[in-house]
Short mmCIF file of C-alpha atoms and ligand atoms in Angstrom, two decimals:
data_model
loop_
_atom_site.label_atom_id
_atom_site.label_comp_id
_atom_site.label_asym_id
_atom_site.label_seq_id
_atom_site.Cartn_x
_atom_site.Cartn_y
_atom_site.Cartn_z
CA UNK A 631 34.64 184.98 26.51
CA UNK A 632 37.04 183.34 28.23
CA UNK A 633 37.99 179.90 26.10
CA UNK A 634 39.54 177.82 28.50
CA UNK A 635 39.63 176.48 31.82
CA UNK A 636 42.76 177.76 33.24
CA UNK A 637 42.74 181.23 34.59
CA UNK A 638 43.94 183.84 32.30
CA UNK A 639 48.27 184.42 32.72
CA UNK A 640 49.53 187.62 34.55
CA UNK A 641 50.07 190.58 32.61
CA UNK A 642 53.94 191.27 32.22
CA UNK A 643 53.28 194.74 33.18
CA UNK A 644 52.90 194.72 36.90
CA UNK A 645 51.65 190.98 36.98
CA UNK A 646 47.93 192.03 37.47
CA UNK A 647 45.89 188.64 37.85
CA UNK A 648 42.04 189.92 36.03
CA UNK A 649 43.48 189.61 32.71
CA UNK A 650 40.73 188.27 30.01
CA UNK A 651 40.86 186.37 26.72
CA UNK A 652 41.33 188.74 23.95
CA UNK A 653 41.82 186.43 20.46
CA UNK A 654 43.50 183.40 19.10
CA UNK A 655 46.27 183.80 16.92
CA UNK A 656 48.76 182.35 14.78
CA UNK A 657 52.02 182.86 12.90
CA UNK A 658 50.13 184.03 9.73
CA UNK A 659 53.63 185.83 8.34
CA UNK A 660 56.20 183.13 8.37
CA UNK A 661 54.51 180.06 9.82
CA UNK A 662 57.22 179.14 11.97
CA UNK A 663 54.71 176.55 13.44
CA UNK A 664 50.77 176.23 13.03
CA UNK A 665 50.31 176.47 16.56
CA UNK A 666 47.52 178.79 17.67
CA UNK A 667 48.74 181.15 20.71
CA UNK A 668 46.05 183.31 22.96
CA UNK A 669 46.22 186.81 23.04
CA UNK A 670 44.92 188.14 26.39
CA UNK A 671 43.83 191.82 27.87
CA UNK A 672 44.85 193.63 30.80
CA UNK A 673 42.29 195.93 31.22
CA UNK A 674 43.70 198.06 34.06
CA UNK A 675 47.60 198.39 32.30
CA UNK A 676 45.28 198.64 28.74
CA UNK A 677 47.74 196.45 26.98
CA UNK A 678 47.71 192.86 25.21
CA UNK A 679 49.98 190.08 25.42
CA UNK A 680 50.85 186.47 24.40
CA UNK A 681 50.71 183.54 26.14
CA UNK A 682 52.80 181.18 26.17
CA UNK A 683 55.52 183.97 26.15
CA UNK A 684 58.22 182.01 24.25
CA UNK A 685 60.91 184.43 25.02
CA UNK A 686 63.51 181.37 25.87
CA UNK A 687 63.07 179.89 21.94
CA UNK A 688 63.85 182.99 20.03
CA UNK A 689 64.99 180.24 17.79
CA UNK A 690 62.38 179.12 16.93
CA UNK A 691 59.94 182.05 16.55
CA UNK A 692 62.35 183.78 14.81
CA UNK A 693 62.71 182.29 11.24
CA UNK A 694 65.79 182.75 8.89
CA UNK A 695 64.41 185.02 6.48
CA UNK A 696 62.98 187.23 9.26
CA UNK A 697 62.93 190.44 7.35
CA UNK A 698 65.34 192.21 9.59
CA UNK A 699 68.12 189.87 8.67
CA UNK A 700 67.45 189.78 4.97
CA UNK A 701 68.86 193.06 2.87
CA UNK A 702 66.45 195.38 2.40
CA UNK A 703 64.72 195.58 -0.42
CA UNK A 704 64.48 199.27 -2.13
CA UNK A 705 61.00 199.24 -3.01
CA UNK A 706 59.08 201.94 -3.40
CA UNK A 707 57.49 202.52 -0.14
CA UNK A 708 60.83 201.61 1.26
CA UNK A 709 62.50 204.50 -0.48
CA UNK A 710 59.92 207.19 0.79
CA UNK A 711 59.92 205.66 4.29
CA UNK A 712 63.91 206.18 4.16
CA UNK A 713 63.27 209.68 3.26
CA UNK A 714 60.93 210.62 5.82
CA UNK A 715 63.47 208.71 8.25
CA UNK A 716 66.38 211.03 7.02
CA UNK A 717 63.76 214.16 7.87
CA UNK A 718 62.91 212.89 11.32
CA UNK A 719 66.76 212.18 12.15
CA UNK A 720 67.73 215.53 10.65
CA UNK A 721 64.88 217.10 13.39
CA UNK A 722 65.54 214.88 16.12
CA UNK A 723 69.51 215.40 16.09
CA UNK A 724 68.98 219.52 15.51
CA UNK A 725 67.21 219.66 18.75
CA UNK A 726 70.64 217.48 20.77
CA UNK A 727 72.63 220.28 21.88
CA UNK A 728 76.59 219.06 21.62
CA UNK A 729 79.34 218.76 19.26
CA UNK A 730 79.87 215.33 19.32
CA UNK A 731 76.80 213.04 19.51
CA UNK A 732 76.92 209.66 20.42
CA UNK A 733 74.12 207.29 19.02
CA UNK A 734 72.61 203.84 20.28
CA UNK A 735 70.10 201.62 18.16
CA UNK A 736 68.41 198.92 20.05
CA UNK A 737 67.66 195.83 17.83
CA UNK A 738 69.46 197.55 15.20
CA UNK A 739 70.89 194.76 13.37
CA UNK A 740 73.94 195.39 10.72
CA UNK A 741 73.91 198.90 11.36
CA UNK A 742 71.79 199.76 8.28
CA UNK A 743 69.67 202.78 10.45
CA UNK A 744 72.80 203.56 12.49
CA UNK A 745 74.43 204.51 8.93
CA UNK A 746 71.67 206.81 8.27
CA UNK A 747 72.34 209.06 10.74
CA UNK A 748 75.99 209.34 10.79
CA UNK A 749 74.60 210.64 7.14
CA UNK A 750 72.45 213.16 8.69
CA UNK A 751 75.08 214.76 10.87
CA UNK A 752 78.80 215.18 11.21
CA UNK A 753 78.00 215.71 14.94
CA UNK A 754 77.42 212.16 14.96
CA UNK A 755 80.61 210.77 16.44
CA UNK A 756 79.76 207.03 17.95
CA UNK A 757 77.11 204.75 16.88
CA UNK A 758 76.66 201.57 18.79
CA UNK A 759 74.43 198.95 18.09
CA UNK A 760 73.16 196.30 20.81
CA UNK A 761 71.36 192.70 19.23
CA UNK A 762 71.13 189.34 19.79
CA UNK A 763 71.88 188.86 15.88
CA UNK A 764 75.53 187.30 15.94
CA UNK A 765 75.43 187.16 12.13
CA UNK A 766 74.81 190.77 11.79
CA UNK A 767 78.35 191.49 14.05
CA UNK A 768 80.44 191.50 11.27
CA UNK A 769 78.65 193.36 9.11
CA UNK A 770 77.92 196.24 11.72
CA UNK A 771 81.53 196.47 12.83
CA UNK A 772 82.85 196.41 9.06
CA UNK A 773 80.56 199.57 9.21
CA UNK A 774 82.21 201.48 11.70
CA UNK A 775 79.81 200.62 14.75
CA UNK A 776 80.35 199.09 17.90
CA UNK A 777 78.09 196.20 18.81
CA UNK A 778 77.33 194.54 21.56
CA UNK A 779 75.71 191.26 21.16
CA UNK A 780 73.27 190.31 23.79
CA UNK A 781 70.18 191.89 25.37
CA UNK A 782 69.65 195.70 26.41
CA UNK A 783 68.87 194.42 30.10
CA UNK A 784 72.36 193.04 29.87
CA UNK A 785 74.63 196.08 28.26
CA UNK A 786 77.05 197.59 30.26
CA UNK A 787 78.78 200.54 29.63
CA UNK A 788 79.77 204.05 31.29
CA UNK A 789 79.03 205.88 27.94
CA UNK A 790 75.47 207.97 27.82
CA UNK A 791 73.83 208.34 24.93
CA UNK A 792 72.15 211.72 22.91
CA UNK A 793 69.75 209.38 20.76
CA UNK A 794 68.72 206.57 21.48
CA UNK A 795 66.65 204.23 18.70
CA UNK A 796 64.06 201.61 19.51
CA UNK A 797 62.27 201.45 16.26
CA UNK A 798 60.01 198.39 17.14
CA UNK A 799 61.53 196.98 19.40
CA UNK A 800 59.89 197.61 22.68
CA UNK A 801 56.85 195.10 21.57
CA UNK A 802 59.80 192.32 20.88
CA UNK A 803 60.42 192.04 25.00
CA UNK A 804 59.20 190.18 28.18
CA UNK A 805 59.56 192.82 30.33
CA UNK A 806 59.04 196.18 28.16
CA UNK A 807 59.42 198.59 31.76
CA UNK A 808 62.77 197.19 32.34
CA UNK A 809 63.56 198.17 28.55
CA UNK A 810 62.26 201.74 29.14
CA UNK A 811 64.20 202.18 32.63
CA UNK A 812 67.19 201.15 30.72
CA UNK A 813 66.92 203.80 28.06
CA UNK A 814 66.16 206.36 30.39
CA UNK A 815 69.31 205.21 32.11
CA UNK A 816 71.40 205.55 29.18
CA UNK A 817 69.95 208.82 28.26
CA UNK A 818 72.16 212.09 28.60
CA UNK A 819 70.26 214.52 30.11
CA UNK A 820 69.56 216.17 26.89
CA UNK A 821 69.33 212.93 24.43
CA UNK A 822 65.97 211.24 23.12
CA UNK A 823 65.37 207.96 22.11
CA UNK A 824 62.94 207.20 19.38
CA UNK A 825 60.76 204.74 19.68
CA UNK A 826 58.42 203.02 17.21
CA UNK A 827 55.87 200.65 18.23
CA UNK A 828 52.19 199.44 17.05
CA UNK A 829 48.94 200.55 18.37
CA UNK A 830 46.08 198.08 18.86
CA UNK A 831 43.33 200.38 19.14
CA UNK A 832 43.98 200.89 15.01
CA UNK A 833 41.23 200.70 12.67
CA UNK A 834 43.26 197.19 10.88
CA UNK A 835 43.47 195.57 14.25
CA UNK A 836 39.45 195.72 14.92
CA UNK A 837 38.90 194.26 11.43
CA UNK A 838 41.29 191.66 12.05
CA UNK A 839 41.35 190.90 15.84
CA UNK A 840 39.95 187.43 15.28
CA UNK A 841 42.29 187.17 12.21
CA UNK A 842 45.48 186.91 13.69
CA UNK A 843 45.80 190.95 12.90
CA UNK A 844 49.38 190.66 11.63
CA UNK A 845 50.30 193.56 14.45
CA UNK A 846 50.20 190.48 16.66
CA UNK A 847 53.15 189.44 14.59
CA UNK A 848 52.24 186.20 16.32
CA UNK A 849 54.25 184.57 18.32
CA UNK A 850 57.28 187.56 18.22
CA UNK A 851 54.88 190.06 19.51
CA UNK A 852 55.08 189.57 23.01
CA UNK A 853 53.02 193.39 24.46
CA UNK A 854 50.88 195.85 22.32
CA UNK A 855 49.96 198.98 23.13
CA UNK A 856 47.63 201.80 22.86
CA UNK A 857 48.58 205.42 23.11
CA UNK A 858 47.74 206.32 26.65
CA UNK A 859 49.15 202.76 27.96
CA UNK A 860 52.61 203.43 26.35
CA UNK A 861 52.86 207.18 27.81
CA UNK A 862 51.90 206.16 31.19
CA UNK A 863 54.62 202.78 31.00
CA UNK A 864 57.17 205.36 29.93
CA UNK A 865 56.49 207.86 32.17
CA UNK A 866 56.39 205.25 35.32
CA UNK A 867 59.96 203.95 34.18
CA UNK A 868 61.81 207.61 33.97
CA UNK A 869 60.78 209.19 30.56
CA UNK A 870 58.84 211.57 29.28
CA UNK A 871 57.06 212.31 26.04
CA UNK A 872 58.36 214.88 23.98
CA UNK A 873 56.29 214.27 20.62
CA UNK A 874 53.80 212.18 19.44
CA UNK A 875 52.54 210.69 15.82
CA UNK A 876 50.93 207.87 14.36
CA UNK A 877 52.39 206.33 10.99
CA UNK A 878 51.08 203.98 8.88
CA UNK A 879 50.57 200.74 9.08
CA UNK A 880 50.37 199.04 5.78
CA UNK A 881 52.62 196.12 6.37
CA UNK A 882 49.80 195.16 8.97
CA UNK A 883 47.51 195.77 6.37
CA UNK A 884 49.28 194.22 3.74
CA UNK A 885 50.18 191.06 5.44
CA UNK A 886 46.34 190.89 7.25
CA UNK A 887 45.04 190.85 3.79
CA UNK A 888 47.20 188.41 2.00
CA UNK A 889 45.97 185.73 5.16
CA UNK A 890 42.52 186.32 4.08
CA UNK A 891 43.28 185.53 0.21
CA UNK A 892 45.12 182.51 1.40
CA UNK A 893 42.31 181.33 3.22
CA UNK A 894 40.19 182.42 0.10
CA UNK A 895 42.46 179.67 -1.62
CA UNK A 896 43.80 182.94 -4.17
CA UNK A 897 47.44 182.80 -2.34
CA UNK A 898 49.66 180.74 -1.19
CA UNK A 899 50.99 181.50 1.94
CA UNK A 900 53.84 179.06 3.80
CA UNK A 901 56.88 178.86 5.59
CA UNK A 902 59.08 178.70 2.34
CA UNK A 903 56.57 181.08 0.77
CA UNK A 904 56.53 183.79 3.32
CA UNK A 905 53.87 186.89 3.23
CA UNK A 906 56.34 189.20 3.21
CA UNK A 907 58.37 187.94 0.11
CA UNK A 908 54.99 187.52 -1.93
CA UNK A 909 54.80 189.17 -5.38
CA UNK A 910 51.34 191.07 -4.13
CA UNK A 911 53.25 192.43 -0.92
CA UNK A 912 54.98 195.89 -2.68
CA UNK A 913 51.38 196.84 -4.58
CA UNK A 914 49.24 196.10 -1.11
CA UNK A 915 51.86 197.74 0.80
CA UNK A 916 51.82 200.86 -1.38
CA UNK A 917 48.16 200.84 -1.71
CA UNK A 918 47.35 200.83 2.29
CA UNK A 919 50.67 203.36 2.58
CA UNK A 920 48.78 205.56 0.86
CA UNK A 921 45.21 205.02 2.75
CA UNK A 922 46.88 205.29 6.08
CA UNK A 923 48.82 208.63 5.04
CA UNK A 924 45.38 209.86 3.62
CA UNK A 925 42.97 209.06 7.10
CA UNK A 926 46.37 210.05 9.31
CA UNK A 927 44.59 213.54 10.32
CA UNK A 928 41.67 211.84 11.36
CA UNK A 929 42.12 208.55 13.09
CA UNK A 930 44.76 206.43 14.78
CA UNK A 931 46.84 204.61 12.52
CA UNK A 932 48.37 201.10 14.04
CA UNK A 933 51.95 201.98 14.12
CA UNK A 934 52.98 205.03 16.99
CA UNK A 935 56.17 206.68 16.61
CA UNK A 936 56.92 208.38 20.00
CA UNK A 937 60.14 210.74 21.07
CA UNK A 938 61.22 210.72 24.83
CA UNK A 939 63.76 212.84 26.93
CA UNK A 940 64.34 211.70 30.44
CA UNK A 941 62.19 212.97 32.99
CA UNK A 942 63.00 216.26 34.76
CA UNK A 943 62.37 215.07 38.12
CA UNK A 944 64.75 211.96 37.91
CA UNK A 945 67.24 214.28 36.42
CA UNK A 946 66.83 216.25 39.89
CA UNK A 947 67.27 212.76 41.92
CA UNK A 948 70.23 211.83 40.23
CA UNK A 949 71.54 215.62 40.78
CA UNK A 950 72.97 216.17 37.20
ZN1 ZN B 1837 48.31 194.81 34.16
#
């Protein structure tokens, strides 16, 4: 299956060479460029990534109405995913012993999240955000956060953290182990980080693997992984698995499906006309919500949501 001549690129796991061809993809969301990017296999770290990598023209891949940046829009399936947020922060922080809790969100932009759970808790005492978004400083300061702009790999600091958020974040790097020694790291020996990332072996990403499934989120996907691939990373870089769900996946859906009615000729679909600011996008996304949350108990959705403590035998090498 393999479509070209040159050998397949290294996986960015542990740089095995017998990587295959998986699919061709492009940037079916934003159409930052119409350039079609392979999506290759490592069978023995069961994950898939991009090639080229473009992690040196975030630039580029990364439009300006990336829907990160833009102000979210209180839809909604955005208002009940807020709510079950605010239940799973409520959890999470009961089960952080301490009186003051210090909070860190990875990728977390102008603080929006980070405000959520200072809401959840008066235990919550520092929230710190670290992204390479220099317009979202500002914003996340004028919020009461620190922020450090610039790359987890990068952030210094003495401080440990009781929670740690990567909500989608770990999929967004080159080198995803370096990410998850980092947070484990930065961990107190009591915190968790949450961490939300999609799941290629998802019922969405069959139907659409040679559709530029929109979990490729080509080319700003750079790794996918499955279940047992992401628990065996973590655990290899220091962490452990404390809980486990899958969630669902309907802007995957939503976003898959709008590609097909473009190429139907029913939408249009373009760089100024992005999928995720199309009229159709709330009613698809609620629709598929509501699938996903209906098959949950019975097959793997294509988004994971995964809680991790650091693991008890590191604890014992670092003596604390
Ligand atoms: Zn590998």
């Amino acid at each position: 299956m393999v479509m070209t001549d040159s050998p397949s690129p290294a996986c960015p796991i542990k740089g095995c060479t017998d990587t295959s061809w998986y699919a061709d993809a492009c940037d079916i969301e934003y159409h930052t460029s119409e350039r079609t990017y392979a999506i290759h296999k490592c069978g023995r770290c069961d994950v898939l990534f991009i090639a080229p990598m473009l992690w040196d023209r975030l630039g580029e891949i990364y439009p300006k109405n990336y829907y990160s940046y833009a102000p979210a829009k209180k839809g909604l399936v955005q208002r009940l995913k807020e709510a079950l947020d605010r239940r799973l922060f409520e959890k999470l922080l009961a089960s952080i012993p301490g009186e003051k809790l210090s909070v860190l969100d990875i990728g977390g932009g102008s603080g929006w999240l980070l405000d959520q759970v200072k809401a959840c808790s008066p235990r919550v005492s520092f929230t710190q955000c670290v992204d390479l978004d220099e317009g979202a400083q500002a914003e996340a300061v004028a919020r009461g956060h620190a922020y450090h702009l610039g790359a987890i790999e990068e952030f210094e600091t003495d401080r440990r953290f009781d929670l740690i958020l990567a909500l989608n974040l770990i999929e967004h790097v080159r080198d995803p182990a370096h990410v998850l020694r980092r947070i484990a790291e930065l961990l107190t020996p009591h915190g968790r980080a949450l961490l939300k990332t999609p799941n290629f072996d998802a019922l969405d990403a069959r139907l659409f693997r040679h559709r530029s499934w929109a979990g490729y989120h080509t080319p700003r996907h750079f790794v996918l992984f499955n279940r047992e691939s992401f628990i065996d990373l973590a655990e290899r870089n220091g962490l452990a698995v404390t809980t486990f769900s899958y969630t669902q996946g309907a802007p995957f859906w939503s976003v898959s499906v709008l590609d097909a009615m473009r190429r139907l000729g029913l939408v249009e679909i373009s760089a100024q006309r992005p999928a995720i600011y199309h009229p159709l996008t709330p009613l698809l996304q609620a629709g598929f919500a509501a699938f996903d949350f209906a098959r949950a108990p019975f097959a793997p959705l294509s988004q994971m949501v995964f809680t991790l403590g650091r693991r008890a035998d590191r604890r014992m090498q670092e003596g604390s």
